[in-house]
Coordinates of C-alpha atoms in Angstrom, one line a residue:
M1 CA -99.2 36.2 -10.4
R2 CA -97.4 39.4 -9.4
W3 CA -98.6 41.8 -6.9
K4 CA -98.4 44.7 -9.3
S5 CA -99.1 45.0 -13.0
D6 CA -96.7 46.1 -15.7
A7 CA -98.5 49.5 -15.9
Q8 CA -96.7 50.5 -12.7
T9 CA -93.0 51.1 -12.7
D10 CA -92.6 49.4 -9.3
G11 CA -94.2 46.3 -10.8
W12 CA -90.8 44.6 -11.3
L13 CA -89.7 45.3 -7.7
S14 CA -92.4 43.1 -6.2
S15 CA -91.8 41.4 -2.9
N16 CA -95.0 39.4 -2.9
F17 CA -95.9 36.6 -5.3
I18 CA -98.9 34.2 -5.6
K19 CA -99.0 30.8 -7.4
L20 CA -102.4 29.2 -7.9
Y21 CA -103.4 25.5 -8.1
Q22 CA -106.5 23.4 -8.5
K23 CA -106.8 19.6 -7.9
A24 CA -106.7 17.6 -11.1
S25 CA -109.2 15.2 -9.5
D26 CA -111.9 17.9 -9.4
P27 CA -114.3 17.9 -12.3
L28 CA -114.0 20.5 -15.0
Y29 CA -116.2 23.6 -14.4
S30 CA -119.3 24.0 -16.4
S31 CA -122.5 26.0 -16.1
Q32 CA -125.8 24.5 -15.1
D33 CA -126.6 23.7 -18.8
G34 CA -123.3 21.8 -19.1
R35 CA -121.5 24.3 -21.3
S36 CA -118.4 26.1 -20.0
I37 CA -118.6 29.9 -20.0
F38 CA -114.8 29.8 -20.1
Q39 CA -114.2 27.9 -23.4
D40 CA -111.0 25.8 -23.8
T41 CA -109.9 26.1 -20.2
E42 CA -108.9 23.7 -17.5
L43 CA -110.8 25.5 -14.8
R44 CA -112.0 23.0 -12.2
A45 CA -115.2 23.1 -10.2
G46 CA -113.3 22.8 -6.9
S47 CA -111.4 25.1 -4.6
V48 CA -108.6 27.4 -5.7
Y49 CA -105.4 26.7 -3.8
G50 CA -102.4 29.0 -3.6
V51 CA -99.1 29.9 -2.2
E52 CA -98.3 33.5 -1.4
I53 CA -94.6 34.3 -0.8
D54 CA -94.2 37.6 1.0
L55 CA -90.6 38.7 1.3
A56 CA -91.4 41.8 3.2
D57 CA -94.1 41.0 5.8
E58 CA -93.3 44.1 7.9
E59 CA -96.8 44.7 9.2
E60 CA -97.3 41.8 11.6
R61 CA -94.0 39.8 11.5
N62 CA -90.4 40.8 10.9
Y63 CA -89.6 37.9 8.7
P64 CA -90.5 36.6 5.2
T65 CA -93.5 34.3 5.2
I66 CA -95.3 31.8 3.0
T67 CA -99.1 31.7 3.2
V68 CA -100.7 28.5 2.0
F69 CA -104.4 28.9 1.3
R70 CA -107.6 27.3 -0.1
N71 CA -110.4 29.6 -1.3
Q72 CA -113.9 28.6 -2.3
Y73 CA -115.5 30.6 -5.0
Q74 CA -119.0 30.6 -6.5
L75 CA -117.5 30.3 -10.0
S76 CA -120.8 31.4 -11.6
E77 CA -120.0 34.9 -10.2
W78 CA -116.8 35.1 -12.3
P79 CA -117.3 37.5 -15.3
R80 CA -114.2 36.0 -17.0
L81 CA -111.1 34.0 -16.2
P82 CA -108.7 36.1 -14.0
Q83 CA -105.8 37.8 -15.7
I84 CA -102.5 38.9 -14.2
S85 CA -103.9 42.3 -13.3
D86 CA -106.7 40.5 -11.3
H87 CA -104.1 39.4 -8.6
W88 CA -106.2 41.3 -6.1
I89 CA -109.0 38.6 -6.2
F90 CA -106.6 36.2 -4.6
Y91 CA -104.4 38.6 -2.6
Y92 CA -106.9 40.6 -0.6
P93 CA -109.0 37.8 0.8
L94 CA -105.8 37.0 2.8
H95 CA -105.5 40.6 4.0
D96 CA -108.8 42.6 3.8
S97 CA -110.5 42.7 7.2
D98 CA -113.3 45.0 5.8
C99 CA -114.6 42.2 3.6
F100 CA -113.8 39.1 5.6
T101 CA -114.0 37.7 9.1
Y102 CA -111.0 35.8 10.3
T103 CA -111.1 33.1 13.0
K104 CA -108.0 31.4 14.4
M105 CA -108.4 27.7 14.3
E106 CA -105.6 26.1 16.3
Q107 CA -103.4 27.3 19.1
G108 CA -99.7 27.1 18.3
Y109 CA -100.4 27.4 14.5
D110 CA -101.1 30.5 12.4
L111 CA -104.1 28.6 10.9
W112 CA -107.2 30.7 10.0
I113 CA -110.6 30.4 8.5
H114 CA -111.8 33.5 6.6
K115 CA -115.4 34.0 5.6
A116 CA -116.6 36.7 3.2
T117 CA -119.1 39.3 4.2
A118 CA -121.9 40.2 1.7
K119 CA -119.6 43.0 0.5
G120 CA -116.7 40.6 0.2
K121 CA -118.7 38.1 -1.9
K122 CA -119.7 40.8 -4.3
K123 CA -116.3 42.5 -4.5
Y124 CA -114.2 39.3 -4.8
W125 CA -116.1 37.5 -7.5
G126 CA -118.2 35.1 -5.4
M127 CA -115.5 34.3 -2.8
E128 CA -117.3 32.4 0.0
E129 CA -114.7 31.2 2.5
G130 CA -111.2 29.9 2.8
T131 CA -108.5 28.5 4.9
L132 CA -105.0 29.9 5.3
E133 CA -101.9 29.1 7.2
I134 CA -98.9 31.3 7.5
I135 CA -95.4 29.8 8.0
P136 CA -91.9 31.2 8.1
L137 CA -90.2 31.2 4.7
T138 CA -87.1 29.7 6.4
S139 CA -89.0 26.5 7.1
V140 CA -89.0 25.6 3.4
F141 CA -85.5 24.9 2.1
D142 CA -85.5 21.6 0.1
Y143 CA -87.7 19.3 -1.9
Q144 CA -89.0 17.4 1.2
S145 CA -89.8 20.6 3.1
V146 CA -91.7 22.0 0.1
K147 CA -93.7 18.8 -0.1
K148 CA -94.4 18.8 3.6
E149 CA -94.8 22.5 4.5
I150 CA -96.8 23.5 1.4
F151 CA -98.5 20.7 -0.5
E152 CA -99.3 18.4 2.5
R153 CA -100.8 21.5 4.3
M154 CA -103.0 22.2 1.2
N155 CA -104.3 18.6 1.2
S156 CA -104.9 18.6 5.0
F157 CA -107.0 21.9 5.1
G158 CA -110.4 20.2 4.9
A159 CA -109.7 17.6 7.6
R160 CA -107.9 20.1 10.0
T161 CA -110.5 22.9 9.8
S162 CA -113.6 20.7 10.0
D163 CA -112.2 18.9 13.1
T164 CA -111.7 22.2 15.0
R165 CA -115.0 24.0 14.2

């Protein structure tokens, strides 16, 4: 997903990208009556995982970053499947302090829990809470570092955050 849509001329000059994932082991999402409101999709009932690559993190850090995250949504609040122009549903929970409370979980790590306020739950399609970790982009440079720094972090979110609460 790109940060800007094609309707804006700056859309092709994006310095921020998000890639989304779900675990294949999670069951397919269906409504309470067992029918999917999103026909012919592979949407899973579990968390939405993602990787945000920010090539211009000038606000807090002076270096490019990767944010690895896991967000939990109340999927029954989704009016439809997100489209490219709905990037904000995944981007702003990482950055919007008006709709989320952020709690740092571990000293020495940029690991955070973010919980949606009532306003955040409504605005961000049933977003409840999430976990995010920010790492320098330079720490990911080959296959092994991608596996360790991104995908192993995603898998460890539940264990690491529940141990430190």
